[in-house]
Amino acid sequence: MDVLLDPWGAVQVDDYSKLFQEFGISSFDEILPRMDRPHAYMKRKIIFGHRDYWPVLRAMKEGTPFAVMSGFMPSGRAHLGHMMVMNEIIWHQRQGGDAYVAIADMEAHAVRGVSWQRCRELGISEYILSLIALGFQPGGHIYFQSQNFRMRDLAFELACQANFSEMSAIYGFSGETNIAHMVSVAVQSADILHPQLEEHGGPKPVVIPVGSDQDAHIRLTRDLAYRMRRFLVEERDGYVSVRGKAASPELMEAAAEALKGAGIGRIKRYSEHIDLYGGANLGEVEELIRRVEVEGGEFGFLPPASLYHRFMTGLSGGKMSSSKPESYIALSEDPKDAARKVMRAITGGKQSLAEQKRDGGEPERCSVYELLLFHLSDDEGELEEIYRECRSGDRTCGRCKAEAAEKVRAFLEEHQRAREDARTRLSDYGIKP
Ligand code: TRP
Ligand code: SF4
């Protein structure tokens, strides 16, 4: 059979390639060969795209500061899709990153009308316990948005740079949209940028692992990060240009002094910009100028990086949706119920057994195969075998589902034991149970 077919490419890629062209997301294929020990999601092309991941990778390799940040809205149950984000956060933390996790209670309250008390309960019981059970280490930061006042101050500051028309264009806000909904957008941007505040060590590469549906948000935040800058450093024809963007005369002066002090290039100074001749190095100038901004009390943000993973198909066909319990497996659900869902899942199998034996199944359209690929098998050889057997018709869906169901059951039992253990250690993470 078609051994040439790539079992990791099994989930349809077509729709995702549009994201590259239309929105400027870069393919993760360019990064992968440069990684020493990529995560399984990377190897299996589940993480398919990124923005600006290079500086993160460099920091990881050189042991310089970087961070990972993401958030969860406590409005329903945490499922396997959320687990992917959790695992990506934990992996970056293990690679030396400072880790930040927002429980987006302000967003859940504003957008979904969830009460504060319910946000707290769901935040802990659904998200935080699983995050810790999966291996999130103390030293990382878990916080509820409503309680992080430094972040909220930053949200206010960012809101000064965003206007109503652009928010409506991105999020479809109308005259009826409540103001808090807009506030929670500014808050999410502040979630993403606050690891770069001075008290967290200042500007650094920060990666945000998310589903591709969150990209609009990443783009907005990258834009806001840029708007908070006071200088624009660019390579021009034969020189490096440092331009003030509403930089005060004092800041312009400090920039000129710093460049002179560092002996970078030949300086030509104008009132609103400085040109550097003689082979000045762009990266070096950028870092120097960023430091001038920070020392002058500004933010000097780097634009946040992002990683995008594919979504799993829902077990009942179509999208995985929190409003359809049959479509997903929740991390806290009864392992036996979860196994039953797998037994009822829509597969890539044929109508009749005879047909299946003759023509083979379609793992690339099978939610059970996806379950194995995304979560249940850490054995590349096993996956390849399942893929091949399915395509050749040697595998029947009944047996395949039974195996996957058993794996789901075992995984959830183990995970739920780890969650109970995590419950006793909440205070290590600054969480009052
Ligand atoms: N808006 C995200 C969601 O709906 C949750 C979220 C809040 C978030 N703050 C964040 C995601 C910061 C990434 C980064 O799930
Ligand atoms: Fe899916 Fe397994 Fe059936 Fe193939 S045999 S279609 S992988 S359930």
Coordinates of C-alpha atoms and ligand atoms in Angstrom, one line a residue:
M1 CA 0.0 0.0 0.0
D2 CA 0.8 3.7 0.0
V3 CA 3.7 3.6 2.5
L4 CA 4.8 7.0 1.0
L5 CA 1.8 8.7 2.6
D6 CA 2.8 10.6 5.7
P7 CA 1.1 9.4 8.8
W8 CA 1.9 12.7 10.6
G9 CA 0.3 14.7 7.8
A10 CA -2.8 12.7 8.2
V11 CA -5.0 15.5 9.4
Q12 CA -6.0 17.6 6.4
V13 CA -3.6 20.4 5.9
D14 CA -5.3 22.3 3.0
D15 CA -7.3 24.6 5.1
Y16 CA -4.3 25.6 7.1
S17 CA -2.1 26.6 4.2
K18 CA -4.6 29.4 3.6
L19 CA -3.5 30.8 6.9
F20 CA 0.0 31.1 5.7
Q21 CA -0.9 33.2 2.7
E22 CA -3.7 35.3 4.0
F23 CA -2.5 36.1 7.4
G24 CA 1.2 35.8 7.3
I25 CA 1.5 32.8 9.7
S26 CA 4.8 31.0 8.9
S27 CA 5.0 27.3 8.4
F28 CA 6.6 25.4 11.3
D29 CA 8.5 23.3 8.7
E30 CA 11.2 25.9 8.6
I31 CA 11.8 25.7 12.4
L32 CA 11.6 22.0 12.9
P33 CA 15.0 20.9 11.4
R34 CA 16.7 23.4 13.7
M35 CA 15.3 21.9 16.9
D36 CA 17.3 19.5 18.9
R37 CA 14.5 17.9 20.8
P38 CA 11.2 18.9 19.3
H39 CA 7.9 18.2 21.1
A40 CA 5.8 15.3 19.6
Y41 CA 3.2 17.9 18.5
M42 CA 6.0 19.5 16.4
K43 CA 7.3 16.2 15.0
R44 CA 3.8 15.1 14.1
K45 CA 2.9 18.5 12.4
I46 CA 0.1 19.1 14.9
I47 CA 1.9 22.4 15.6
F48 CA 1.9 23.6 12.0
G49 CA 2.6 27.3 12.1
H50 CA 4.2 30.2 14.0
R51 CA 4.9 33.8 14.2
D52 CA 8.3 35.0 15.1
Y53 CA 9.4 31.8 16.9
W54 CA 13.1 32.3 15.9
P55 CA 14.0 34.6 18.9
V56 CA 12.3 32.1 21.2
L57 CA 14.3 29.2 19.8
R58 CA 17.5 31.2 20.0
A59 CA 16.9 32.1 23.7
M60 CA 16.1 28.4 24.4
K61 CA 19.4 27.4 22.8
E62 CA 21.5 30.1 24.4
G63 CA 19.9 29.9 27.8
T64 CA 18.8 33.5 27.8
P65 CA 15.5 34.6 29.3
F66 CA 12.3 33.8 27.5
A67 CA 8.7 33.1 28.5
V68 CA 5.6 31.1 27.5
M69 CA 2.2 32.4 28.2
S70 CA -1.4 31.4 27.5
G71 CA -4.8 31.6 29.0
F72 CA -8.0 29.7 29.6
M73 CA -11.5 31.0 29.8
P74 CA -13.3 29.3 32.8
S75 CA -16.7 29.0 31.2
G76 CA -16.9 25.2 30.8
R77 CA -15.0 22.0 31.0
A78 CA -11.3 21.6 30.1
H79 CA -11.0 19.0 27.3
L80 CA -8.3 17.4 25.3
G81 CA -8.0 20.6 23.1
H82 CA -7.1 22.6 26.2
M83 CA -4.7 19.9 27.2
M84 CA -2.7 20.6 24.1
V85 CA -2.1 24.2 25.2
M86 CA -1.2 23.0 28.7
N87 CA 1.3 20.6 27.3
E88 CA 2.9 23.2 25.1
I89 CA 3.2 25.6 28.1
I90 CA 4.8 22.9 30.3
W91 CA 7.2 21.9 27.5
H92 CA 8.5 25.4 27.2
Q93 CA 8.8 25.7 30.9
R94 CA 10.9 22.6 30.9
Q95 CA 13.1 24.2 28.2
G96 CA 13.9 26.9 30.6
G97 CA 11.1 29.4 29.9
D98 CA 9.3 31.4 32.6
A99 CA 5.7 30.3 32.4
Y100 CA 2.5 32.3 32.8
V101 CA -1.1 31.0 32.7
A102 CA -4.1 33.3 32.9
I103 CA -7.4 32.1 34.1
A104 CA -9.5 34.5 32.0
D105 CA -12.2 35.2 34.6
M106 CA -12.8 38.7 33.4
E107 CA -13.4 37.5 29.9
A108 CA -15.7 34.7 31.1
H109 CA -17.6 37.1 33.2
A110 CA -17.9 39.8 30.5
V111 CA -18.5 37.6 27.5
R112 CA -20.3 34.6 28.9
G113 CA -21.9 36.0 32.0
V114 CA -20.2 33.5 34.4
S115 CA -20.3 34.6 38.0
W116 CA -17.1 35.3 39.8
Q117 CA -17.6 32.5 42.2
R118 CA -18.2 30.0 39.3
C119 CA -15.1 31.3 37.5
R120 CA -13.1 30.6 40.6
E121 CA -14.5 27.1 40.9
L122 CA -14.1 26.2 37.3
G123 CA -10.7 27.8 37.1
I124 CA -9.4 25.6 39.8
S125 CA -11.3 22.4 39.3
E126 CA -11.2 22.3 35.5
Y127 CA -8.0 24.1 34.5
I128 CA -5.5 24.5 37.3
L129 CA -5.7 21.0 38.6
S130 CA -5.1 19.5 35.2
L131 CA -2.3 21.9 34.4
I132 CA -0.5 20.9 37.6
A133 CA -1.3 17.2 37.1
L134 CA 0.3 17.4 33.6
G135 CA 3.5 18.7 35.1
F136 CA 3.4 22.5 35.4
Q137 CA 6.1 23.4 37.9
P138 CA 6.0 25.8 40.9
G139 CA 7.9 28.9 40.0
G140 CA 5.6 29.4 37.0
H141 CA 2.8 31.9 37.4
I142 CA -0.9 31.0 37.5
Y143 CA -3.2 33.9 38.1
F144 CA -6.9 34.9 37.8
Q145 CA -7.1 38.0 35.6
S146 CA -9.3 39.8 38.1
Q147 CA -6.6 39.6 40.7
N148 CA -3.5 40.6 38.7
F149 CA -3.6 44.4 39.1
R150 CA -0.2 45.1 37.4
M151 CA -1.5 43.3 34.4
R152 CA -4.8 45.3 34.6
D153 CA -2.9 48.6 34.7
L154 CA -1.1 47.5 31.6
A155 CA -4.5 46.7 30.0
F156 CA -5.6 50.3 30.6
E157 CA -2.4 51.6 29.1
L158 CA -2.8 49.4 26.0
A159 CA -6.5 50.4 25.7
C160 CA -5.2 54.0 25.2
Q161 CA -3.6 52.8 22.0
A162 CA -6.6 51.0 20.5
N163 CA -9.8 52.5 19.1
F164 CA -13.3 51.4 18.7
S165 CA -13.3 51.0 14.9
E166 CA -10.4 48.7 14.8
M167 CA -11.8 46.6 17.6
S168 CA -15.1 46.3 15.7
A169 CA -13.3 45.4 12.5
I170 CA -11.5 42.6 14.3
Y171 CA -14.1 41.3 16.7
G172 CA -17.3 42.4 15.1
F173 CA -18.3 44.6 18.0
S174 CA -21.5 46.6 17.5
G175 CA -23.4 49.3 19.3
E176 CA -24.9 46.6 21.5
T177 CA -21.6 45.0 22.6
N178 CA -21.0 45.7 26.3
I179 CA -18.0 47.7 27.2
A180 CA -16.6 45.0 29.4
H181 CA -16.3 42.8 26.3
M182 CA -13.9 45.3 24.8
V183 CA -12.1 45.7 28.1
S184 CA -11.5 42.0 28.2
V185 CA -9.8 42.2 24.8
A186 CA -7.4 44.8 26.2
V187 CA -6.9 42.5 29.2
Q188 CA -6.0 39.6 27.0
S189 CA -3.4 41.7 25.2
A190 CA -2.0 42.7 28.6
D191 CA -1.9 39.0 29.6
I192 CA 0.3 38.4 26.6
L193 CA 2.6 41.4 27.2
H194 CA 2.9 41.6 31.0
P195 CA 5.7 38.9 31.2
Q196 CA 7.8 41.7 29.6
L197 CA 7.2 44.2 32.4
E198 CA 10.2 45.3 34.4
E199 CA 9.2 43.3 37.5
H200 CA 9.2 40.1 35.4
G201 CA 12.7 40.9 34.0
G202 CA 11.8 43.3 31.2
P203 CA 11.6 42.7 27.4
K204 CA 12.1 39.2 26.2
P205 CA 10.8 36.8 23.7
V206 CA 7.4 35.4 24.8
V207 CA 5.7 32.6 22.9
I208 CA 1.9 32.2 23.0
P209 CA 0.7 28.7 22.1
V210 CA -2.9 28.9 20.9
G211 CA -5.4 27.4 18.4
S212 CA -5.3 29.2 15.1
D213 CA -8.7 30.8 15.9
Q214 CA -6.9 33.1 18.3
D215 CA -4.6 34.6 15.7
A216 CA -6.6 37.8 15.3
H217 CA -5.7 38.4 18.9
I218 CA -2.1 37.8 18.4
R219 CA -2.0 40.2 15.5
L220 CA -3.7 42.9 17.5
T221 CA -1.3 42.4 20.4
R222 CA 1.8 42.5 18.2
D223 CA 0.5 45.7 16.8
L224 CA -0.1 47.2 20.3
A225 CA 3.4 46.1 21.3
Y226 CA 4.7 48.1 18.4
R227 CA 2.6 51.1 19.2
M228 CA 4.1 51.2 22.7
R229 CA 7.6 51.6 21.3
R230 CA 9.2 55.0 21.3
F231 CA 11.8 54.2 18.6
L232 CA 11.7 52.4 15.3
V233 CA 15.0 50.8 14.3
E234 CA 15.4 49.8 10.6
E235 CA 18.0 48.7 8.2
R236 CA 18.3 51.1 5.3
D237 CA 20.4 51.3 2.2
G238 CA 23.9 51.3 3.7
Y239 CA 22.9 52.5 7.2
V240 CA 20.7 51.8 10.2
S241 CA 18.0 54.3 11.0
V242 CA 16.8 55.0 14.5
R243 CA 13.6 57.0 14.4
G244 CA 11.7 58.5 17.3
K245 CA 8.0 57.8 17.5
A246 CA 6.7 60.4 19.9
A247 CA 10.0 60.0 21.8
S248 CA 10.7 62.9 24.1
P249 CA 13.8 65.1 23.5
E250 CA 15.3 63.5 26.6
L251 CA 14.8 60.0 25.2
M252 CA 16.3 61.1 21.8
E253 CA 19.3 62.5 23.7
A254 CA 19.7 59.3 25.8
A255 CA 19.6 57.2 22.6
A256 CA 22.3 59.3 21.0
E257 CA 24.4 59.1 24.1
A258 CA 24.0 55.3 24.4
L259 CA 24.9 54.8 20.7
K260 CA 28.0 57.1 21.1
G261 CA 29.0 55.3 24.3
A262 CA 28.8 51.9 22.7
G263 CA 30.8 53.1 19.7
I264 CA 28.4 51.7 17.3
G265 CA 28.8 53.1 13.8
R266 CA 29.3 56.7 12.6
I267 CA 26.4 58.8 14.0
K268 CA 24.4 61.5 12.1
R269 CA 21.9 63.1 14.3
Y270 CA 18.7 64.9 13.4
S271 CA 15.9 66.2 15.5
E272 CA 13.6 63.2 15.1
H273 CA 16.0 60.5 14.0
I274 CA 19.6 59.2 14.1
D275 CA 21.4 57.5 11.2
L276 CA 24.2 55.1 11.8
Y277 CA 26.8 54.5 9.1
G278 CA 29.8 52.3 8.9
G279 CA 28.3 48.8 9.2
A280 CA 26.3 49.1 12.4
N281 CA 24.7 45.8 13.3
L282 CA 20.9 46.0 13.3
G283 CA 20.3 43.5 16.1
E284 CA 22.8 45.2 18.3
V285 CA 21.3 48.7 17.7
E286 CA 17.8 47.3 18.4
E287 CA 18.8 45.9 21.8
L288 CA 20.6 49.0 22.8
I289 CA 17.7 51.3 21.9
R290 CA 15.3 48.9 23.6
R291 CA 17.4 49.3 26.8
V292 CA 17.3 53.1 26.4
E293 CA 13.5 52.9 26.3
V294 CA 13.2 50.7 29.4
E295 CA 15.7 52.9 31.3
G296 CA 13.6 55.9 30.3
G297 CA 10.5 54.3 31.9
E298 CA 9.0 52.9 28.7
F299 CA 8.0 49.3 27.9
G300 CA 10.3 48.4 25.0
F301 CA 8.1 45.4 24.2
L302 CA 9.1 42.7 21.7
P303 CA 6.2 41.6 19.6
P304 CA 4.9 38.3 21.1
A305 CA 5.6 35.1 19.2
S306 CA 3.0 32.4 18.7
L307 CA 2.5 28.7 17.9
Y308 CA -0.5 27.4 16.2
H309 CA -1.8 23.8 16.5
R310 CA -4.5 22.1 14.5
F311 CA -7.8 21.4 16.0
M312 CA -9.1 17.9 16.5
T313 CA -12.3 16.9 14.8
G314 CA -15.1 16.3 17.2
L315 CA -15.8 12.7 18.1
S316 CA -19.3 13.1 16.8
G317 CA -18.2 14.6 13.5
G318 CA -17.8 18.3 12.8
K319 CA -16.1 20.6 15.2
M320 CA -15.2 19.8 18.8
S321 CA -17.5 22.1 20.7
S322 CA -18.1 22.7 24.4
S323 CA -21.8 22.9 23.7
K324 CA -21.7 19.3 22.4
P325 CA -20.5 16.9 25.2
E326 CA -20.5 14.0 22.8
S327 CA -17.9 15.8 20.6
Y328 CA -15.1 16.0 23.2
I329 CA -13.4 14.2 26.1
A330 CA -13.2 16.3 29.2
L331 CA -10.2 15.8 31.5
S332 CA -12.3 15.4 34.5
E333 CA -15.0 13.2 33.1
D334 CA -15.7 9.6 34.1
P335 CA -13.2 7.4 32.3
K336 CA -16.0 4.9 31.4
D337 CA -18.1 7.6 29.8
A338 CA -15.2 8.8 27.8
A339 CA -14.5 5.2 26.6
R340 CA -18.2 5.0 25.5
K341 CA -17.8 8.2 23.5
V342 CA -14.9 6.7 21.7
M343 CA -16.9 3.6 20.9
R344 CA -19.6 5.8 19.4
A345 CA -17.2 8.1 17.5
I346 CA -17.4 8.8 13.8
T347 CA -14.5 7.0 12.0
G348 CA -13.0 7.0 8.6
G349 CA -14.3 3.5 8.0
K350 CA -16.5 2.3 5.2
Q351 CA -20.2 1.5 5.3
S352 CA -19.7 -2.2 5.3
L353 CA -17.0 -4.5 6.5
A354 CA -16.6 -6.0 3.0
E355 CA -16.0 -2.6 1.6
Q356 CA -13.5 -1.7 4.3
K357 CA -11.6 -4.9 3.7
R358 CA -11.5 -4.2 0.0
D359 CA -10.8 -0.5 -0.1
G360 CA -9.3 0.3 3.3
G361 CA -10.3 3.0 5.7
E362 CA -9.4 6.7 5.8
P363 CA -7.3 7.5 8.8
E364 CA -7.0 11.1 7.6
R365 CA -10.8 11.5 8.1
C366 CA -11.0 9.5 11.3
S367 CA -11.5 11.1 14.8
V368 CA -10.2 7.9 16.4
Y369 CA -7.0 8.0 14.5
E370 CA -6.6 11.7 15.4
L371 CA -7.1 10.8 19.1
L372 CA -4.2 8.4 18.8
L373 CA -2.1 10.8 16.8
F374 CA -2.7 13.8 19.0
H375 CA -2.8 12.2 22.4
L376 CA -2.8 8.5 23.0
S377 CA 0.3 7.1 21.3
D378 CA 3.8 8.1 22.0
D379 CA 5.1 5.4 19.7
E380 CA 5.8 6.4 16.2
G381 CA 6.1 2.8 15.0
E382 CA 2.7 1.9 16.4
L383 CA 1.0 4.9 14.7
E384 CA 2.6 4.0 11.4
E385 CA 1.4 0.5 11.7
I386 CA -2.2 1.5 12.5
Y387 CA -2.1 3.9 9.6
R388 CA -0.9 1.3 7.2
E389 CA -3.3 -1.4 8.4
C390 CA -6.2 1.0 8.2
R391 CA -5.5 2.0 4.7
S392 CA -4.9 -1.5 3.5
G393 CA -8.2 -2.7 5.0
D394 CA -6.5 -5.1 7.5
R395 CA -7.9 -3.1 10.4
T396 CA -11.5 -2.9 11.4
C397 CA -13.0 0.1 13.2
G398 CA -14.5 -2.0 15.9
R399 CA -11.2 -3.3 17.1
C400 CA -9.5 0.0 16.6
K401 CA -12.1 1.9 18.6
A402 CA -11.9 -0.7 21.4
E403 CA -8.2 -0.2 21.6
A404 CA -8.4 3.6 21.6
A405 CA -11.2 3.5 24.2
E406 CA -9.1 1.5 26.5
K407 CA -6.2 3.9 26.1
V408 CA -8.5 6.9 26.8
R409 CA -9.8 5.1 29.9
A410 CA -6.4 4.3 31.2
F411 CA -5.1 7.8 30.5
L412 CA -8.0 9.5 32.3
E413 CA -7.7 7.3 35.3
E414 CA -4.1 8.1 35.7
H415 CA -4.6 11.8 35.0
Q416 CA -7.4 12.0 37.5
R417 CA -5.2 10.4 40.2
A418 CA -2.6 13.1 39.4
R419 CA -5.3 15.8 39.7
E420 CA -6.2 14.6 43.2
D421 CA -2.5 14.8 44.1
A422 CA -2.3 18.3 42.6
R423 CA -5.2 19.4 44.8
T424 CA -3.0 18.9 47.9
R425 CA -0.2 21.1 46.3
L426 CA -2.2 24.1 45.2
S427 CA -0.6 26.3 47.8
D428 CA 2.8 25.7 46.1
Y429 CA 1.4 27.7 43.2
G430 CA 0.0 30.5 45.4
I431 CA -3.6 29.2 44.9
K432 CA -5.9 29.2 47.9
P433 CA -8.2 26.1 47.4
Ligands
TRP1 N1 -9.4 34.3 25.0 C1 -8.9 33.0 25.3 C2 -10.0 32.0 25.1 O1 -11.1 32.3 24.7 C3 -8.3 32.9 26.7 C4 -7.2 33.8 27.0 C5 -7.2 34.9 27.9 C6 -5.9 33.8 26.4 N2 -5.9 35.4 27.9 C7 -5.1 34.8 27.1 C8 -5.3 33.0 25.5 C9 -3.8 35.1 26.7 C10 -3.9 33.3 25.1 C11 -3.2 34.3 25.8 O2 -9.7 30.8 25.3
SF4_2 FE1 -10.2 5.0 12.0 FE2 -9.2 2.8 13.0 FE3 -11.4 2.7 11.5 FE4 -9.1 3.3 10.4 S1 -9.7 1.3 11.4 S2 -11.0 4.3 10.0 S3 -8.1 4.4 12.0 S4 -11.2 3.6 13.5

